[in-house]
Amino acid sequence: MLGPQSSFVMYDEELQRINIVIERLLREANAKVIFLVDKNGQMISGVGETEHLDTTSLASLTAGNIAATGGLAKLIGEKEFSILFHEGEKDNLHISIVAQRVILVVIFDQRSSLGLVRLRVRKASDELTTIFEDLAKKTAEIQASGGHNSPFAEITDDDIDSLFS
Amino acid sequence: MSFINYASREINCKIVYYGPGLCGKTTNLQHVYQMTDPDAKGKMISLATETERTLFFDFLPLALGEIRGFKTRFHLYTVPGQVFYDASRKLILKGVDGVVFVADAQEERLDANIESMENLKVNLEEQGYQLENLPFVIQYNKYDLPNVTPIEELRELLNPNGVPEFKGCAVTGEGVFETLKEVAKLILMELKKGG
Ligand SMILES: Nc1nc2c(ncn2[C@@H]2O[C@H](COP(=O)(O)OP(=O)(O)O)[C@@H](O)[C@H]2O)c(=O)[nH]1
Ligand SMILES: [Mg+2]
């Protein structure tokens, strides 16, 4: 879908569409928090009770977790494990892969159930897959037409030096 | 692979610190962490064994500031150095935007450096990368110790292509920010080209 060295790009329009889907999933699955993470560990979006969560660390560890279980899957001859479930005393984590490159994480407690989460995630995944396919198309089209005005096209050494001052 | 988010006007890049076991990768990140403003950094996460050896990775998110209205974030990762953790190293290289090779300049670690450099190339190629095409810098760490290999020899063996290189002493911080700054710069230059 995307080459290893091209950038993963997100636009306003797609992010809004994504947020509509995950906000609805949050309600319909009675979940506490939902977030979407790029397989490389970068947070794409989060909804729900995210204020007290270290979402950056969560994103990185989720991606590490998926990468590690993906490695395990290969060792036993599976392509990947598309769903992971971690059960805690109060909160549970449901982790699934969408469109082969994005990780959907649902945090839920006793107000919901694994069955309900699973059911709702399946539907939301289909919708998210469409959005990510659209996003990939859009990115490819923009690149084919000479690329968008990269915000970095005109950076100077001074810009970079100022980052570290 | 960088993540450019036009919606939140953010750019995220991934930097991996590679090198043999005990060369000072984790120490590099710890120094960056200690010297960075609290509001510019997230938590440093270390997935380590009970004896502080890196088990899977260390992770340090840094928000460096804005360039042209885009918040610039770098995610720093280290790999576990020991030979038997090769499967984990491969995973951490996924989506990398720039690599820092931390060499251990002590004479007795020369072979370990060469082996680790070879391993880096092989693992990158497996992911479809070529080291020559990636933002890449080398740090000759532990240069404070008495028994180090002369820099010319290290250069010849580890840096035939002449990428940016720095002497370092990660415990005192010497060379640490110079190294990070250089790889960040190379990554941003790569983005400028429209990668
Ligand atoms: N003398 C000296 N010791 C160092 C230096 N950098 C790291 N160390 C020490 O080397 C050991 C291994 O460092 P660590 O960062 O854990 O190595 P890693 O396996 O590459 O993550 C620790 O005891 C560090 O304190 C350095 O520049 N000089
Ligand atoms: Mg370490």
Coordinates of C-alpha atoms and ligand atoms in Angstrom, one line a residue:
Chain A
M1 CA 0.0 0.0 0.0
L2 CA 2.7 2.5 1.0
G3 CA 6.4 2.0 0.4
P4 CA 8.6 1.8 3.4
Q5 CA 10.2 5.1 2.8
S6 CA 7.2 7.3 1.8
S7 CA 5.5 9.4 4.5
F8 CA 2.2 8.4 6.0
V9 CA 0.0 11.5 5.6
M10 CA -3.2 12.5 7.3
Y11 CA -5.6 15.2 6.2
D12 CA -8.4 17.1 8.0
E13 CA -11.1 15.5 5.9
E14 CA -10.1 11.9 6.6
L15 CA -9.4 12.6 10.2
Q16 CA -12.9 13.9 10.7
R17 CA -14.3 10.9 9.0
I18 CA -12.2 8.7 11.3
N19 CA -13.3 10.5 14.4
I20 CA -17.0 10.1 13.5
V21 CA -16.5 6.4 13.2
I22 CA -14.5 5.9 16.4
E23 CA -16.8 8.2 18.4
R24 CA -19.7 6.1 17.3
L25 CA -17.8 3.0 18.2
L26 CA -17.1 4.4 21.6
R27 CA -20.8 4.9 22.3
E28 CA -22.1 1.7 20.7
A29 CA -19.5 -0.5 22.4
N30 CA -19.9 1.3 25.8
A31 CA -16.1 1.7 25.7
K32 CA -14.0 4.1 27.9
V33 CA -11.3 5.0 25.4
I34 CA -10.6 4.3 21.8
F35 CA -7.5 5.1 19.9
L36 CA -6.0 4.5 16.5
V37 CA -2.2 4.0 16.2
D38 CA 0.0 3.7 13.2
K39 CA 1.9 0.4 13.2
N40 CA 5.1 2.4 13.7
G41 CA 3.8 3.7 17.1
Q42 CA 2.4 7.1 16.2
M43 CA -0.9 8.2 17.6
I44 CA -3.5 9.0 14.9
S45 CA -6.5 9.8 17.0
G46 CA -8.1 9.1 20.3
V47 CA -11.6 9.6 21.8
G48 CA -13.1 9.0 25.2
E49 CA -11.5 9.5 28.6
T50 CA -8.1 10.2 27.3
E51 CA -7.1 13.1 29.6
H52 CA -5.4 10.9 32.2
L53 CA -3.7 8.6 29.7
D54 CA -0.2 8.9 28.5
T55 CA -1.3 8.4 24.9
T56 CA 2.1 8.7 23.3
S57 CA 3.5 5.9 25.5
L58 CA 0.4 3.9 24.9
A59 CA 0.8 4.3 21.2
S60 CA 4.4 3.2 21.2
L61 CA 3.8 0.2 23.4
T62 CA 0.7 -0.9 21.4
A63 CA 2.8 -0.9 18.2
G64 CA 5.6 -2.8 20.0
N65 CA 3.0 -5.3 21.2
I66 CA 1.6 -5.8 17.7
A67 CA 5.0 -6.0 16.2
A68 CA 6.0 -8.7 18.8
T69 CA 2.9 -10.8 18.4
G70 CA 3.2 -10.4 14.6
G71 CA 6.7 -11.8 14.9
L72 CA 5.4 -14.7 17.0
A73 CA 2.7 -15.3 14.4
K74 CA 5.2 -15.6 11.6
L75 CA 7.2 -18.1 13.7
I76 CA 4.3 -20.4 13.9
G77 CA 3.3 -19.9 10.3
E78 CA 0.5 -17.4 10.7
K79 CA 0.3 -14.1 8.8
E80 CA -0.5 -12.1 11.8
F81 CA -2.9 -12.3 14.8
S82 CA -5.5 -9.8 13.8
I83 CA -7.0 -9.5 17.3
L84 CA -5.4 -9.3 20.7
F85 CA -7.2 -9.2 24.0
H86 CA -5.8 -8.3 27.4
E87 CA -7.9 -8.8 30.4
G88 CA -7.3 -6.7 33.5
E89 CA -8.9 -6.5 36.9
K90 CA -11.0 -3.5 35.9
D91 CA -10.1 -2.5 32.4
N92 CA -9.6 -4.6 29.3
L93 CA -7.8 -3.9 26.1
H94 CA -9.1 -5.1 22.7
I95 CA -6.5 -4.5 20.0
S96 CA -7.1 -5.2 16.3
I97 CA -5.5 -4.4 13.0
V98 CA -7.3 -2.3 10.4
A99 CA -6.5 -2.1 6.8
Q100 CA -3.2 -4.0 7.5
R101 CA -1.5 -1.0 8.8
V102 CA -3.4 0.8 11.5
I103 CA -4.1 -0.5 15.1
L104 CA -7.4 0.1 16.7
V105 CA -7.4 -0.1 20.5
V106 CA -10.5 -0.2 22.6
I107 CA -10.3 0.1 26.4
F108 CA -13.5 -1.0 28.2
D109 CA -14.6 -2.1 31.7
Q110 CA -17.5 -4.1 33.1
R111 CA -20.0 -1.7 31.5
S112 CA -19.3 -3.5 28.3
S113 CA -18.3 -7.0 27.3
L114 CA -15.9 -8.7 25.0
G115 CA -18.7 -9.9 22.8
L116 CA -20.2 -6.5 22.3
V117 CA -16.8 -4.9 21.6
R118 CA -16.0 -7.5 19.1
L119 CA -19.2 -7.1 17.3
R120 CA -19.0 -3.3 17.1
V121 CA -15.3 -3.3 16.2
R122 CA -16.0 -5.5 13.2
K123 CA -18.4 -3.0 11.7
A124 CA -16.2 0.0 12.5
S125 CA -13.2 -1.7 11.0
D126 CA -14.9 -2.0 7.7
E127 CA -15.7 1.7 7.7
L128 CA -12.2 2.6 8.8
T129 CA -10.7 0.4 6.1
T130 CA -12.6 2.4 3.4
I131 CA -11.3 5.6 4.9
F132 CA -7.7 4.4 4.9
E133 CA -8.1 3.2 1.4
D134 CA -9.4 6.6 0.4
L135 CA -6.5 8.2 2.2
A136 CA -3.9 6.0 0.4
K137 CA -5.5 6.9 -2.9
K138 CA -5.5 10.6 -2.1
T139 CA -1.9 10.5 -1.0
A140 CA -0.9 8.6 -4.2
E141 CA -2.8 11.1 -6.4
I142 CA -1.2 14.1 -4.7
Q143 CA 2.2 12.6 -5.1
A144 CA 1.6 11.7 -8.7
S145 CA 0.6 15.2 -9.5
G146 CA 3.9 16.5 -8.3
G147 CA 3.4 16.4 -4.6
H148 CA 1.7 18.8 -2.3
N149 CA 3.4 21.9 -1.0
S150 CA 5.4 20.2 1.6
P151 CA 5.7 22.4 4.7
F152 CA 9.3 21.4 4.6
A153 CA 10.1 22.4 1.1
E154 CA 11.7 25.6 2.2
I155 CA 13.3 24.8 5.5
T156 CA 16.7 26.1 6.2
D157 CA 19.6 25.1 8.4
D158 CA 18.5 27.9 10.8
D159 CA 15.0 26.5 11.2
I160 CA 16.6 23.2 12.2
D161 CA 19.1 24.8 14.5
S162 CA 16.4 26.7 16.2
L163 CA 14.7 23.4 17.2
F164 CA 17.6 22.6 19.4
S165 CA 18.2 26.0 21.0
Chain B
M1 CA 8.4 6.4 7.8
S2 CA 7.5 9.8 8.9
F3 CA 3.9 10.6 9.7
I4 CA 2.8 14.0 8.4
N5 CA -0.5 15.0 10.0
Y6 CA -2.1 18.0 8.2
A7 CA -5.1 17.8 10.5
S8 CA -3.1 18.5 13.7
R9 CA -0.2 20.1 11.9
E10 CA 2.3 17.7 13.3
I11 CA 5.1 15.7 11.9
N12 CA 6.4 12.6 13.6
C13 CA 9.7 10.9 12.8
K14 CA 11.3 7.7 14.2
I15 CA 15.0 7.5 15.1
V16 CA 16.6 4.2 16.1
Y17 CA 19.8 4.0 18.1
Y18 CA 21.6 0.8 17.0
G19 CA 24.8 -0.8 18.2
P20 CA 26.4 -3.7 20.1
G21 CA 25.3 -4.5 23.7
L22 CA 26.5 -2.1 26.4
C23 CA 27.8 0.5 23.9
G24 CA 25.7 3.3 25.5
K25 CA 22.5 3.5 23.5
T26 CA 20.3 3.6 26.6
T27 CA 22.7 6.1 28.2
N28 CA 22.3 8.4 25.1
L29 CA 18.5 8.5 25.6
Q30 CA 18.8 9.0 29.3
H31 CA 21.0 12.0 28.8
V32 CA 18.6 13.5 26.2
Y33 CA 15.8 12.9 28.7
Q34 CA 17.6 14.5 31.6
M35 CA 18.5 17.6 29.6
T36 CA 15.2 18.2 28.0
D37 CA 12.5 20.6 29.2
P38 CA 9.7 18.7 31.0
D39 CA 7.1 20.1 28.5
A40 CA 9.1 19.0 25.5
K41 CA 9.3 15.3 26.4
G42 CA 7.1 12.5 27.3
K43 CA 7.9 9.6 29.6
M44 CA 10.9 7.6 28.8
I45 CA 9.9 4.0 28.6
S46 CA 12.5 1.2 29.1
L47 CA 11.5 -2.4 28.6
A48 CA 14.5 -3.8 30.4
T49 CA 15.5 -6.9 32.3
E50 CA 16.0 -6.8 36.1
T51 CA 19.6 -6.1 35.5
E52 CA 18.8 -3.0 33.4
R53 CA 19.7 -4.6 30.1
T54 CA 17.4 -3.5 27.3
L55 CA 14.9 -6.3 26.7
F56 CA 12.8 -5.0 23.8
F57 CA 13.4 -1.2 23.5
D58 CA 13.7 2.1 25.2
F59 CA 11.4 4.8 23.9
L60 CA 11.6 8.6 24.3
P61 CA 9.2 10.9 22.6
L62 CA 10.5 14.5 22.1
A63 CA 8.6 17.5 20.9
L64 CA 11.2 19.8 19.6
G65 CA 9.3 22.8 18.5
E66 CA 7.7 24.1 15.3
I67 CA 9.0 24.3 11.8
R68 CA 6.8 26.3 9.4
G69 CA 3.8 25.9 11.7
F70 CA 4.3 22.2 12.1
K71 CA 5.0 20.7 15.5
T72 CA 8.0 18.5 15.1
R73 CA 8.2 15.3 17.1
F74 CA 10.9 12.7 17.2
H75 CA 10.4 9.3 18.6
L76 CA 13.7 7.9 19.8
Y77 CA 14.1 4.1 20.1
T78 CA 17.0 1.9 21.2
V79 CA 17.4 -1.7 20.3
P80 CA 18.6 -4.5 22.6
G81 CA 22.2 -5.1 21.6
Q82 CA 22.8 -8.7 22.5
V83 CA 23.1 -11.0 19.5
F84 CA 20.2 -13.2 20.5
Y85 CA 17.7 -10.4 20.4
D86 CA 17.8 -10.1 16.7
A87 CA 14.1 -10.7 16.1
S88 CA 13.3 -7.7 18.4
R89 CA 15.8 -5.5 16.6
K90 CA 14.1 -6.2 13.3
L91 CA 10.8 -5.2 14.6
I92 CA 12.1 -1.9 16.0
L93 CA 13.6 -0.9 12.7
K94 CA 10.2 -1.0 11.0
G95 CA 9.3 2.4 9.8
V96 CA 12.6 4.0 10.8
D97 CA 13.4 7.5 9.4
G98 CA 16.9 7.8 10.6
V99 CA 19.6 5.6 12.3
V100 CA 22.3 6.4 14.9
F101 CA 24.9 3.8 15.2
V102 CA 26.5 4.0 18.6
A103 CA 29.9 2.3 18.5
D104 CA 31.8 1.3 21.6
A105 CA 35.2 2.7 21.0
Q106 CA 37.0 0.3 23.4
E107 CA 39.5 -1.9 21.6
E108 CA 38.0 -5.1 22.8
R109 CA 34.6 -4.2 21.3
L110 CA 35.9 -3.6 17.8
D111 CA 34.6 -7.0 16.5
A112 CA 31.3 -6.5 18.2
N113 CA 30.9 -3.1 16.5
I114 CA 31.6 -4.5 13.1
E115 CA 29.2 -7.4 13.7
S116 CA 26.5 -5.1 14.8
M117 CA 27.0 -2.8 11.8
E118 CA 26.7 -5.8 9.4
N119 CA 23.6 -6.9 11.3
L120 CA 22.1 -3.4 10.9
K121 CA 22.6 -3.6 7.1
V122 CA 21.1 -7.0 6.8
N123 CA 18.1 -6.2 9.0
L124 CA 17.4 -3.0 7.1
E125 CA 17.6 -4.7 3.8
E126 CA 15.1 -7.2 5.0
Q127 CA 12.7 -4.3 5.4
G128 CA 13.4 -3.0 2.0
Y129 CA 15.8 -0.2 3.2
Q130 CA 19.3 0.6 2.1
L131 CA 21.5 2.0 4.8
E132 CA 23.2 4.3 2.2
N133 CA 19.8 5.9 1.5
L134 CA 18.8 6.5 5.1
P135 CA 19.7 9.5 7.3
F136 CA 22.6 7.9 9.2
V137 CA 25.1 9.1 11.7
I138 CA 27.8 7.3 13.8
Q139 CA 28.9 8.0 17.3
Y140 CA 32.1 6.6 18.7
N141 CA 31.1 6.4 22.3
K142 CA 33.1 5.8 25.5
Y143 CA 35.9 7.9 24.1
D144 CA 36.7 8.9 27.7
L145 CA 38.1 5.5 28.4
P146 CA 41.9 4.8 28.0
N147 CA 41.8 1.7 25.8
V148 CA 40.1 3.0 22.7
T149 CA 40.8 2.3 19.0
P150 CA 42.2 5.3 17.2
I151 CA 39.5 7.3 15.4
E152 CA 41.1 6.7 11.9
E153 CA 40.8 3.0 12.3
L154 CA 37.2 3.2 13.6
R155 CA 36.4 5.4 10.6
E156 CA 38.0 3.0 8.1
L157 CA 36.2 0.0 9.5
L158 CA 32.8 1.5 10.4
N159 CA 32.4 4.6 8.3
P160 CA 33.7 3.9 4.8
N161 CA 31.1 6.2 3.3
G162 CA 32.0 9.1 5.4
V163 CA 28.6 9.8 7.1
P164 CA 28.6 12.4 9.9
E165 CA 30.4 11.1 12.9
F166 CA 31.0 12.2 16.5
K167 CA 33.1 11.2 19.4
G168 CA 31.0 10.7 22.5
C169 CA 30.9 10.1 26.2
A170 CA 27.2 9.4 26.8
V171 CA 27.6 9.3 30.6
T172 CA 28.7 13.0 30.6
G173 CA 26.6 13.8 27.6
E174 CA 29.5 14.7 25.3
G175 CA 28.5 14.3 21.7
V176 CA 25.0 13.2 22.6
F177 CA 23.0 16.3 21.3
E178 CA 25.4 16.8 18.4
T179 CA 24.6 13.3 17.3
L180 CA 20.8 13.7 17.7
K181 CA 20.8 17.1 16.1
E182 CA 22.7 15.8 13.0
V183 CA 20.4 12.8 12.4
A184 CA 17.3 15.0 13.0
K185 CA 18.7 17.5 10.4
L186 CA 19.3 14.7 7.9
I187 CA 15.7 13.5 8.4
L188 CA 14.2 16.9 7.9
M189 CA 16.4 17.4 4.8
E190 CA 15.1 14.1 3.4
L191 CA 11.5 15.4 4.0
K192 CA 12.4 18.6 2.2
K193 CA 13.2 16.5 -0.8
G194 CA 9.7 15.1 -0.5
G195 CA 10.3 11.6 0.7
Ligands
LIG1 N1 33.0 5.2 30.5 C1 31.8 5.3 29.8 N2 30.8 4.5 30.2 C2 29.7 4.6 29.4 C3 29.5 5.5 28.4 N3 28.3 5.3 27.9 C4 27.7 4.3 28.6 N4 28.5 3.9 29.5 C5 28.3 2.8 30.5 O1 28.2 1.6 29.8 C6 27.2 0.7 30.3 C7 26.2 0.3 29.3 O2 25.4 1.4 28.8 P1 24.0 1.3 28.2 O3 23.5 2.6 27.8 O4 23.1 0.5 29.1 O5 24.3 0.4 26.9 P2 23.3 -0.2 25.8 O6 23.3 -1.7 26.0 O7 23.9 0.2 24.5 O8 21.9 0.4 26.0 C8 26.6 1.5 31.5 O9 27.1 1.1 32.7 C9 26.9 2.9 31.2 O10 27.0 3.7 32.3 C10 30.6 6.4 28.1 O11 30.6 7.2 27.1 N5 31.8 6.2 28.8
MG2 MG 20.1 -0.5 26.3

